[in-house]
């Protein structure tokens, strides 16, 4: 919708200063930007006034004769009252037979037929202007968004509309815009202006076309003001130009809200190939062209195109024109301040012929209507199917709840499935307008146009609400809309019909997209009808039962067309066009029906036949002798030629005879297109691929010039298509046939054996390997042992090669070479049964095949995977006997073998043998062996002795530190690695993230995360899982959830980390929901660790019934026998909830003897609930089982202290001293200012100790004012209450909080890590501090996280 008001300047048009000058030396002064007259005024001398530099007076030259003059180019011209410049867009007179151009300058209101000062509004459909006061009802202001007039609304409803007629004596005159859109005018862009020798002024223009004049016609997505720039240019006289128009790109058009002569142009239309290309891409290429090209024109100071007298007269004429005031009204609809120019009477000069003035012949109309992109007026042969679709939709939308209405339509391609549904929807729309059925909302989606299956949520939500959001938010809103009945948008009360074409492309790994879409119609208030279309008949059977049960209820099959139906389809499109013989259509229909029944093939054959006929006719007409011999109808011979092109691939005949270099050229092009997945490539990339193919096969590179000639020859044969570029390296190339084709029965292929080997070296997936194998079978190369061995090599390089396929491929080789056998042994090492590689090795020896060093390397790898030490020792003996044991690859494999088989001594001996020939892999293998066996000191010694280290060396030693609990040393090694500039790898990041997680170092973990992003590491499963674990263990559970939701792929360990993280933060319900998603939506099988997280979540939240349920299904449903950790979670759950006796009974019934940790858990429950007798019994038992563990004494003493049995407390503590057991000191960590600060109870060794204790006193005072009362029950000494209060107020976590108050800003979160369980008094103090000081405090103690905020804790005091 555009507000039609007067423009002082063209809308959003660039100023003269912003336009780049081609050459500073040749630029000329421009005319001042003063308004020009709205009425065209002819010059008395009928000539143009041109602006150019005036020669200096001292160097005036005498005017030369006309014969000596030459063409002079200008940047700008003032012609008949109009200022025209190179780059301007103008209207151009179209017909020569018009003597008068009658045009309306100011657009009139379509109701009152007046212009006036009132603001006018434009209809976005018919583009007519209306005064706001003339509308019914009248509008007070211009509405936002699209606006359609009442006349167009009535037309949409099928009503007859009578537009107002002008009053008597007044004639309705069309504007230039109306004439252009009705093909009565042209629009063009001026590219150059010059003066001819005879004194006339010409310009070169590039034409614009409206969508109706293209081969595809106007499409639904075209705007009313949209036009296309063409690649067709012409030279015309300046007299043909009428007035300026303003053609803008999308950004400028979006900002231009005024004016009638404004048009949108986003694409260029190729009039020869009927193709479209975005102008932004073309303009980039043209900038490259202009950078190195010469100027088209130059203005010299010595220019003598006009005499001085002529210049003076022209300047005076220009001033008179510019001084005259404009007649345009200030609020005219389209005046642009009176920018209206041109001649009132033109016609005597010839206007160049343009492609649009050509009247289409019958053959040209036939080609246009047979295009697959054109929509037919009717769809024959599918009446029965359309009736079923119509009945289904009517039945669905008549049901208010629309429960379970899904229709699946399937059939072979080209059988009219989508067109039939769209035709039904058009018919139903007319019934809605007539009021016979209720209104509905229709959404059409094609799976091919979606960037990912999940984007369908975004498209649906945008169609319903008009708002664009991300697919995750769209899914949430759609769930609320269809599941909960929450309304949004203007279509809420209407039933929604969702048509999904290419439905099979929405199938994901867990099939969640299809499940959501097909589950929504089953909801009571959804009012959703889903129609899915795919080419696969058994798609529902391939999906999960919960999806197929909804999808497969109602189906409709579209069978292939027979020849009569195809004949009827073609004839219906050609109705009224006499271009085909009847036998020709029947012949094409029978041919296609016998092969596939695809209507698209039949239409394409007929269209190509029409092209062949049209070409032949035009060629005959161009010859005067044969002008009357042309046959105007498409016959059998043309159809036969089109069929030959489609089904028998004549380009293969051309490729048979091409040179070897041409075949290499095509091989490189096929590879480049296949690698990128694009439809085109550039000459520069192609030349690089040709170079790689030639050098890898010992061929000489021909050079770029020779390669360009080869490409030109292939282009002449129409094998490839190319576009022009500034340089040949920028040329874009495209294959003119669909795929690699073989040459037939001769046994050689397009690429030859050399090309096959080169392509096999570049294959990166198993699917590509199978495709290459298929081409070899067709081309007869499977008998070539060398080629088949290379194919097997590509499989062995895969991370998980398909073992049965590899074995069958190996057995298909008649006499496998050692190279083939080695690759098969390598495939065995990745298979479920690696020791079978030894059987293959035995068969090699029986065939007297001589193994080499690679044979033993792969054999030892297979033994390492299977941990087969005896077999590996035998292979080692064979390697020594045959003299291959000293090869570095074999020795490295031996070190790895003995390390995997827990024989570190043998690994060391293999490492020390022949110490002079050790490479970096040898050192890394020995380093990894020590790390694997936990000997981190020896690993560090090897690391320090290494002559050269790589990223694997650093990663191994860091991993060793972290795995052995030496976290600080691991982080220090990581810092040293970064200081030395070693590039990180994923294994290093995972190890460092694990250390950061265990120490609770959030800032350090964030640093590692930022390093991963800066080095652009992909978010793999291992890296993503480590990040989720780090953020969860550092207290940022929301960041963990965000990372978890954005991971492209997740395995069972990712889910385990997320569930355990939620459990540790007390989010039990969220943890259980993730478990249900894991089992139901993802289809993964839970592991032991999964149930540890689930039961731990129940324990921390006190969900006793849920915990019993999951403990039961763990065994009954998933067959997982409970381990000590599962029993520990259950005992903790029951004990915390007060079921101490049941917990003890569970321990007694265990099939395996309980460990001390389990009894200690029950002892903690006894302390919590005051079970003194049972606690005393368990405590004494634990002291007997593990007398060195200090925790048992502390727990028992706590039970006595809670019962105020101080004598027993003293006895336990004396016993603890007698056993030389001391209580583990509690400590707390806090990360601040890039350092980790550690505190213990009563700590006064910190450098800021005085400030910390001063802040602690302030905290004690503030919380006492808030009503704090100390709880000294955790103090186990029989001392006074005041002494107990002094003892607990200096606990380590309180010192850490005081330090956090000092070093962090107001409102910042304080994060603390504590090694022991938080005592009850410190827990209460933390809650009060968070409320009094307005701080969020996150404490990770020995069992869980505590989020203190506003006086509350996330644990709800249940810990």
Short mmCIF file of C-alpha atoms in Angstrom, two decimals, residues 952-1339:
data_model
loop_
_atom_site.label_atom_id
_atom_site.label_comp_id
_atom_site.label_asym_id
_atom_site.label_seq_id
_atom_site.Cartn_x
_atom_site.Cartn_y
_atom_site.Cartn_z
CA UNK A 952 48.24 -35.23 20.46
CA UNK A 953 51.14 -35.14 22.93
CA UNK A 954 49.70 -32.20 24.84
CA UNK A 955 46.19 -33.63 24.76
CA UNK A 956 47.38 -36.98 26.14
CA UNK A 957 49.24 -35.52 29.12
CA UNK A 958 46.38 -33.12 29.97
CA UNK A 959 43.93 -36.01 29.78
CA UNK A 960 46.18 -38.03 32.09
CA UNK A 961 46.23 -35.30 34.72
CA UNK A 962 42.45 -34.90 34.61
CA UNK A 963 41.72 -38.63 34.71
CA UNK A 964 43.95 -39.07 37.77
CA UNK A 965 42.33 -36.21 39.68
CA UNK A 966 45.28 -33.83 39.28
CA UNK A 967 43.03 -31.07 38.02
CA UNK A 968 45.19 -28.06 38.84
CA UNK A 969 48.20 -29.62 37.08
CA UNK A 970 46.04 -30.36 34.06
CA UNK A 971 44.88 -26.74 33.82
CA UNK A 972 48.45 -25.52 34.29
CA UNK A 973 49.57 -27.77 31.42
CA UNK A 974 46.76 -26.38 29.29
CA UNK A 975 47.95 -22.84 30.01
CA UNK A 976 51.49 -23.84 29.01
CA UNK A 977 50.15 -25.38 25.81
CA UNK A 978 48.39 -22.13 24.88
CA UNK A 979 51.46 -20.06 25.72
CA UNK A 980 53.52 -22.12 23.28
CA UNK A 981 50.96 -21.48 20.50
CA UNK A 982 49.96 -25.12 19.95
CA UNK A 983 46.66 -25.36 18.09
CA UNK A 984 43.95 -27.01 20.15
CA UNK A 985 41.94 -30.06 19.20
CA UNK A 986 38.63 -31.39 20.41
CA UNK A 987 40.16 -33.94 22.82
CA UNK A 988 42.07 -31.17 24.61
CA UNK A 989 38.94 -29.05 25.00
CA UNK A 990 36.94 -31.98 26.38
CA UNK A 991 39.63 -32.78 28.99
CA UNK A 992 39.96 -29.16 30.11
CA UNK A 993 36.19 -28.75 30.31
CA UNK A 994 36.04 -31.84 32.52
CA UNK A 995 38.63 -30.32 34.87
CA UNK A 996 36.77 -27.00 34.97
CA UNK A 997 33.54 -28.84 35.75
CA UNK A 998 35.02 -30.84 38.60
CA UNK A 999 36.56 -27.73 40.17
CA UNK A 1000 33.50 -25.58 39.50
CA UNK A 1001 35.52 -22.96 37.58
CA UNK A 1002 32.83 -21.25 35.55
CA UNK A 1003 34.99 -18.44 34.15
CA UNK A 1004 37.64 -20.90 33.01
CA UNK A 1005 34.97 -23.08 31.41
CA UNK A 1006 33.57 -20.06 29.60
CA UNK A 1007 37.07 -19.28 28.34
CA UNK A 1008 37.37 -22.77 26.87
CA UNK A 1009 33.91 -22.41 25.31
CA UNK A 1010 34.92 -19.13 23.68
CA UNK A 1011 38.12 -20.77 22.37
CA UNK A 1012 36.04 -23.52 20.80
CA UNK A 1013 33.85 -20.94 19.09
CA UNK A 1014 36.75 -18.76 17.94
CA UNK A 1015 38.51 -21.77 16.38
CA UNK A 1016 35.13 -22.78 14.84
CA UNK A 1017 35.01 -26.26 16.32
CA UNK A 1018 31.75 -27.97 15.34
CA UNK A 1019 29.39 -28.79 18.20
CA UNK A 1020 29.97 -32.54 18.12
CA UNK A 1021 28.44 -34.98 20.56
CA UNK A 1022 31.56 -35.23 22.76
CA UNK A 1023 32.26 -31.48 22.83
CA UNK A 1024 28.61 -30.59 23.39
CA UNK A 1025 28.29 -33.15 26.18
CA UNK A 1026 31.40 -31.77 27.90
CA UNK A 1027 30.04 -28.21 27.69
CA UNK A 1028 26.66 -29.25 29.10
CA UNK A 1029 28.39 -31.06 31.97
CA UNK A 1030 30.66 -28.09 32.70
CA UNK A 1031 27.85 -25.54 32.84
CA UNK A 1032 25.68 -27.87 34.94
CA UNK A 1033 28.46 -28.50 37.48
CA UNK A 1034 29.30 -24.78 37.61
CA UNK A 1035 25.74 -23.81 38.52
CA UNK A 1036 24.54 -22.56 35.11
CA UNK A 1037 21.86 -25.14 34.48
CA UNK A 1038 19.91 -22.84 32.12
CA UNK A 1039 22.96 -22.51 29.86
CA UNK A 1040 23.22 -26.30 29.87
CA UNK A 1041 19.62 -26.56 28.76
CA UNK A 1042 20.16 -24.05 25.94
CA UNK A 1043 23.20 -25.96 24.69
CA UNK A 1044 21.33 -29.24 24.92
CA UNK A 1045 18.46 -27.93 22.81
CA UNK A 1046 20.79 -26.55 20.10
CA UNK A 1047 22.95 -29.65 19.68
CA UNK A 1048 22.55 -31.10 16.17
CA UNK A 1049 23.04 -34.66 17.43
CA UNK A 1050 22.81 -36.27 20.88
CA UNK A 1051 23.67 -39.72 22.15
CA UNK A 1052 22.74 -41.52 25.36
CA UNK A 1053 25.64 -39.90 27.26
CA UNK A 1054 24.41 -36.43 26.36
CA UNK A 1055 21.01 -37.30 27.81
CA UNK A 1056 22.65 -38.82 30.90
CA UNK A 1057 24.65 -35.64 31.57
CA UNK A 1058 21.55 -33.48 31.16
CA UNK A 1059 19.42 -35.67 33.44
CA UNK A 1060 22.11 -35.85 36.14
CA UNK A 1061 22.67 -32.09 35.90
CA UNK A 1062 18.98 -31.36 36.39
CA UNK A 1063 18.91 -33.80 39.31
CA UNK A 1064 21.85 -32.12 41.04
CA UNK A 1065 20.07 -28.77 40.83
CA UNK A 1066 16.91 -30.15 42.37
CA UNK A 1067 14.89 -29.96 39.13
CA UNK A 1068 13.47 -33.42 39.57
CA UNK A 1069 10.38 -33.01 37.40
CA UNK A 1070 12.45 -31.67 34.50
CA UNK A 1071 14.86 -34.59 34.86
CA UNK A 1072 11.98 -37.07 34.72
CA UNK A 1073 10.53 -35.29 31.67
CA UNK A 1074 13.87 -35.64 29.90
CA UNK A 1075 13.88 -39.33 30.72
CA UNK A 1076 10.44 -39.72 29.13
CA UNK A 1077 11.62 -37.82 26.03
CA UNK A 1078 14.68 -40.05 25.86
CA UNK A 1079 12.65 -43.25 25.84
CA UNK A 1080 9.53 -42.17 23.94
CA UNK A 1081 10.60 -39.53 21.39
CA UNK A 1082 14.26 -40.28 20.81
CA UNK A 1083 13.82 -44.05 20.91
CA UNK A 1084 17.08 -44.54 22.83
CA UNK A 1085 17.61 -47.26 25.42
CA UNK A 1086 18.57 -45.95 28.86
CA UNK A 1087 21.81 -47.12 30.48
CA UNK A 1088 22.90 -47.72 34.07
CA UNK A 1089 23.97 -44.10 34.49
CA UNK A 1090 20.60 -42.91 33.22
CA UNK A 1091 18.77 -44.53 36.12
CA UNK A 1092 21.36 -43.23 38.59
CA UNK A 1093 20.41 -39.71 37.46
CA UNK A 1094 16.67 -40.47 37.57
CA UNK A 1095 16.78 -42.08 41.03
CA UNK A 1096 19.06 -39.29 42.28
CA UNK A 1097 16.50 -36.73 41.11
CA UNK A 1098 13.76 -38.54 43.00
CA UNK A 1099 15.98 -38.72 46.09
CA UNK A 1100 16.74 -34.99 46.16
CA UNK A 1101 13.08 -34.04 45.68
CA UNK A 1102 11.56 -36.69 47.95
CA UNK A 1103 9.56 -38.36 45.13
CA UNK A 1104 9.23 -41.74 46.84
CA UNK A 1105 6.51 -43.28 44.64
CA UNK A 1106 8.24 -42.16 41.44
CA UNK A 1107 11.53 -43.55 42.67
CA UNK A 1108 9.97 -46.92 43.42
CA UNK A 1109 8.38 -46.92 39.95
CA UNK A 1110 11.62 -46.24 38.07
CA UNK A 1111 13.57 -48.69 40.22
CA UNK A 1112 11.03 -51.36 39.28
CA UNK A 1113 10.94 -50.70 35.50
CA UNK A 1114 14.72 -50.60 35.42
CA UNK A 1115 14.71 -54.34 35.97
CA UNK A 1116 11.32 -55.39 34.61
CA UNK A 1117 11.27 -53.32 31.39
CA UNK A 1118 14.89 -52.63 30.51
CA UNK A 1119 16.59 -55.67 32.08
CA UNK A 1120 19.18 -53.61 33.97
CA UNK A 1121 20.24 -55.25 37.20
CA UNK A 1122 20.59 -52.70 40.00
CA UNK A 1123 24.12 -51.92 41.06
CA UNK A 1124 25.52 -50.45 44.23
CA UNK A 1125 24.86 -46.90 42.97
CA UNK A 1126 21.18 -47.66 42.29
CA UNK A 1127 20.74 -49.17 45.76
CA UNK A 1128 22.51 -46.15 47.21
CA UNK A 1129 20.03 -43.79 45.53
CA UNK A 1130 17.07 -45.82 46.78
CA UNK A 1131 18.41 -46.03 50.34
CA UNK A 1132 19.03 -42.27 50.29
CA UNK A 1133 15.51 -41.66 48.90
CA UNK A 1134 13.81 -43.81 51.52
CA UNK A 1135 16.04 -42.63 54.34
CA UNK A 1136 15.51 -38.91 53.66
CA UNK A 1137 11.74 -39.46 53.42
CA UNK A 1138 11.71 -41.17 56.82
CA UNK A 1139 11.36 -44.79 55.63
CA UNK A 1140 14.50 -45.82 57.51
CA UNK A 1141 13.28 -49.33 58.32
CA UNK A 1142 12.34 -49.97 54.68
CA UNK A 1143 15.78 -48.76 53.61
CA UNK A 1144 17.43 -51.14 56.06
CA UNK A 1145 15.24 -53.96 54.81
CA UNK A 1146 16.27 -53.23 51.23
CA UNK A 1147 19.92 -53.48 52.22
CA UNK A 1148 19.31 -56.81 53.93
CA UNK A 1149 17.61 -58.23 50.80
CA UNK A 1150 20.43 -57.27 48.42
CA UNK A 1151 21.87 -60.17 46.42
CA UNK A 1152 25.36 -58.67 46.67
CA UNK A 1153 27.00 -57.65 49.95
CA UNK A 1154 26.53 -53.90 50.59
CA UNK A 1155 29.60 -51.71 50.65
CA UNK A 1156 30.43 -49.21 53.41
CA UNK A 1157 29.09 -46.30 51.35
CA UNK A 1158 25.63 -47.83 51.41
CA UNK A 1159 25.70 -48.28 55.21
CA UNK A 1160 27.02 -44.73 55.54
CA UNK A 1161 24.03 -43.46 53.56
CA UNK A 1162 21.67 -45.24 55.94
CA UNK A 1163 23.67 -43.90 58.90
CA UNK A 1164 23.06 -40.35 57.59
CA UNK A 1165 19.32 -41.06 57.49
CA UNK A 1166 19.46 -42.26 61.09
CA UNK A 1167 21.20 -39.02 62.10
CA UNK A 1168 18.60 -36.96 60.26
CA UNK A 1169 15.58 -38.66 61.83
CA UNK A 1170 17.09 -39.43 65.27
CA UNK A 1171 17.17 -43.24 64.99
CA UNK A 1172 19.75 -43.65 67.74
CA UNK A 1173 19.64 -47.40 68.21
CA UNK A 1174 19.82 -48.29 64.53
CA UNK A 1175 22.36 -45.53 63.95
CA UNK A 1176 24.57 -46.77 66.79
CA UNK A 1177 24.42 -50.31 65.40
CA UNK A 1178 25.30 -49.20 61.86
CA UNK A 1179 27.99 -46.77 63.05
CA UNK A 1180 29.84 -49.43 65.06
CA UNK A 1181 29.57 -51.79 62.10
CA UNK A 1182 31.06 -49.18 59.76
CA UNK A 1183 33.94 -48.51 62.14
CA UNK A 1184 34.73 -52.21 62.07
CA UNK A 1185 34.50 -52.40 58.25
CA UNK A 1186 36.55 -49.30 57.53
CA UNK A 1187 38.27 -47.97 60.67
CA UNK A 1188 40.29 -45.36 58.73
CA UNK A 1189 37.33 -43.45 57.30
CA UNK A 1190 36.75 -40.30 59.34
CA UNK A 1191 33.19 -39.81 58.07
CA UNK A 1192 31.84 -42.80 59.99
CA UNK A 1193 33.10 -41.43 63.32
CA UNK A 1194 31.71 -37.98 62.54
CA UNK A 1195 28.27 -39.33 61.64
CA UNK A 1196 28.08 -41.46 64.79
CA UNK A 1197 29.27 -38.57 66.93
CA UNK A 1198 26.62 -36.35 65.33
CA UNK A 1199 23.92 -38.83 66.31
CA UNK A 1200 25.15 -38.82 69.92
CA UNK A 1201 25.47 -35.02 69.93
CA UNK A 1202 21.94 -34.57 68.62
CA UNK A 1203 20.75 -36.79 71.51
CA UNK A 1204 23.03 -34.78 73.87
CA UNK A 1205 25.00 -37.93 74.81
CA UNK A 1206 28.23 -36.05 75.27
CA UNK A 1207 30.04 -38.93 76.93
CA UNK A 1208 29.48 -41.07 73.85
CA UNK A 1209 30.61 -38.20 71.69
CA UNK A 1210 33.88 -38.00 73.66
CA UNK A 1211 34.28 -41.78 73.42
CA UNK A 1212 33.89 -41.75 69.62
CA UNK A 1213 36.34 -38.88 69.24
CA UNK A 1214 38.90 -40.65 71.46
CA UNK A 1215 38.44 -43.79 69.39
CA UNK A 1216 38.97 -41.68 66.26
CA UNK A 1217 42.22 -40.33 67.73
CA UNK A 1218 43.37 -43.80 68.72
CA UNK A 1219 42.87 -45.02 65.15
CA UNK A 1220 44.97 -42.06 63.94
CA UNK A 1221 42.01 -40.80 61.95
CA UNK A 1222 41.37 -37.08 61.65
CA UNK A 1223 38.28 -35.42 60.30
CA UNK A 1224 38.72 -34.19 56.74
CA UNK A 1225 38.98 -30.42 56.74
CA UNK A 1226 36.12 -28.65 55.05
CA UNK A 1227 37.11 -26.13 52.42
CA UNK A 1228 35.34 -23.80 50.01
CA UNK A 1229 36.48 -22.45 46.64
CA UNK A 1230 35.49 -19.24 44.93
CA UNK A 1231 36.69 -18.05 41.52
CA UNK A 1232 37.30 -14.31 41.26
CA UNK A 1233 39.48 -11.98 39.23
CA UNK A 1234 40.98 -14.84 37.23
CA UNK A 1235 42.15 -16.77 40.29
CA UNK A 1236 40.79 -19.58 42.49
CA UNK A 1237 40.66 -18.71 46.20
CA UNK A 1238 40.45 -21.49 48.81
CA UNK A 1239 39.19 -21.04 52.36
CA UNK A 1240 39.03 -23.34 55.40
CA UNK A 1241 37.22 -22.78 58.68
CA UNK A 1242 38.83 -19.98 60.69
CA UNK A 1243 41.22 -19.25 57.83
CA UNK A 1244 43.36 -16.10 58.41
CA UNK A 1245 46.10 -16.70 55.85
CA UNK A 1246 44.42 -14.96 52.92
CA UNK A 1247 46.09 -11.76 51.77
CA UNK A 1248 42.85 -9.82 52.37
CA UNK A 1249 42.01 -11.57 55.61
CA UNK A 1250 41.35 -8.36 57.59
CA UNK A 1251 38.89 -7.06 55.00
CA UNK A 1252 37.18 -10.46 54.87
CA UNK A 1253 36.60 -10.61 58.65
CA UNK A 1254 35.45 -6.99 58.69
CA UNK A 1255 32.90 -7.84 55.99
CA UNK A 1256 31.97 -10.96 57.99
CA UNK A 1257 31.17 -8.82 61.03
CA UNK A 1258 29.00 -6.59 58.85
CA UNK A 1259 27.17 -9.66 57.56
CA UNK A 1260 26.60 -10.98 61.11
CA UNK A 1261 25.20 -7.62 62.19
CA UNK A 1262 22.88 -7.31 59.19
CA UNK A 1263 21.48 -10.84 59.41
CA UNK A 1264 21.00 -10.51 63.21
CA UNK A 1265 18.85 -7.44 62.53
CA UNK A 1266 16.86 -9.59 60.09
CA UNK A 1267 16.05 -12.10 62.85
CA UNK A 1268 18.84 -14.65 62.51
CA UNK A 1269 19.24 -17.10 65.39
CA UNK A 1270 22.25 -19.50 65.33
CA UNK A 1271 21.69 -23.25 65.09
CA UNK A 1272 24.63 -24.93 66.86
CA UNK A 1273 23.44 -28.53 66.54
CA UNK A 1274 26.29 -29.32 64.15
CA UNK A 1275 28.94 -28.54 66.80
CA UNK A 1276 30.06 -31.83 68.31
CA UNK A 1277 31.89 -30.39 71.29
CA UNK A 1278 30.40 -30.04 74.77
CA UNK A 1279 31.12 -26.33 75.08
CA UNK A 1280 29.12 -23.21 75.82
CA UNK A 1281 26.56 -21.79 73.42
CA UNK A 1282 28.61 -18.65 72.79
CA UNK A 1283 31.67 -20.71 71.94
CA UNK A 1284 29.57 -22.81 69.58
CA UNK A 1285 28.28 -19.66 67.84
CA UNK A 1286 31.80 -18.38 67.39
CA UNK A 1287 32.83 -21.77 65.95
CA UNK A 1288 30.13 -21.91 63.27
CA UNK A 1289 30.33 -18.27 62.14
CA UNK A 1290 33.83 -18.85 60.73
CA UNK A 1291 32.91 -21.81 58.51
CA UNK A 1292 34.69 -21.83 55.16
CA UNK A 1293 31.62 -21.05 53.05
CA UNK A 1294 30.91 -17.91 55.11
CA UNK A 1295 34.45 -16.67 54.57
CA UNK A 1296 34.05 -17.35 50.84
CA UNK A 1297 30.77 -15.40 50.83
CA UNK A 1298 32.39 -12.45 52.60
CA UNK A 1299 35.22 -12.47 50.07
CA UNK A 1300 32.70 -12.66 47.23
CA UNK A 1301 30.95 -9.58 48.63
CA UNK A 1302 34.24 -7.70 48.46
CA UNK A 1303 35.36 -8.60 44.94
CA UNK A 1304 32.07 -8.72 43.00
CA UNK A 1305 29.77 -5.91 42.05
CA UNK A 1306 26.39 -5.23 43.57
CA UNK A 1307 23.83 -7.67 42.27
CA UNK A 1308 26.42 -10.11 40.89
CA UNK A 1309 26.01 -13.81 41.57
CA UNK A 1310 28.40 -15.43 44.07
CA UNK A 1311 29.41 -19.02 43.21
CA UNK A 1312 31.01 -21.28 45.81
CA UNK A 1313 32.20 -24.90 45.69
CA UNK A 1314 32.35 -26.80 49.00
CA UNK A 1315 33.78 -30.28 49.50
CA UNK A 1316 31.44 -31.27 52.36
CA UNK A 1317 27.73 -31.07 52.99
CA UNK A 1318 26.51 -27.61 54.00
CA UNK A 1319 25.54 -27.49 57.66
CA UNK A 1320 22.05 -26.43 58.66
CA UNK A 1321 23.14 -23.12 60.18
CA UNK A 1322 25.18 -22.08 57.13
CA UNK A 1323 22.24 -23.05 54.93
CA UNK A 1324 19.95 -20.74 56.92
CA UNK A 1325 22.54 -17.95 56.93
CA UNK A 1326 22.92 -18.18 53.15
CA UNK A 1327 19.18 -17.72 52.68
CA UNK A 1328 19.13 -14.63 54.90
CA UNK A 1329 22.20 -13.12 53.20
CA UNK A 1330 20.60 -13.53 49.76
CA UNK A 1331 17.56 -11.62 50.97
CA UNK A 1332 19.28 -8.91 53.01
CA UNK A 1333 22.01 -8.08 50.49
CA UNK A 1334 19.96 -8.80 47.34
CA UNK A 1335 22.49 -11.31 46.03
CA UNK A 1336 22.05 -14.67 44.33
CA UNK A 1337 24.35 -17.25 45.93
CA UNK A 1338 24.99 -20.63 44.32
CA UNK A 1339 26.71 -23.23 46.51
#
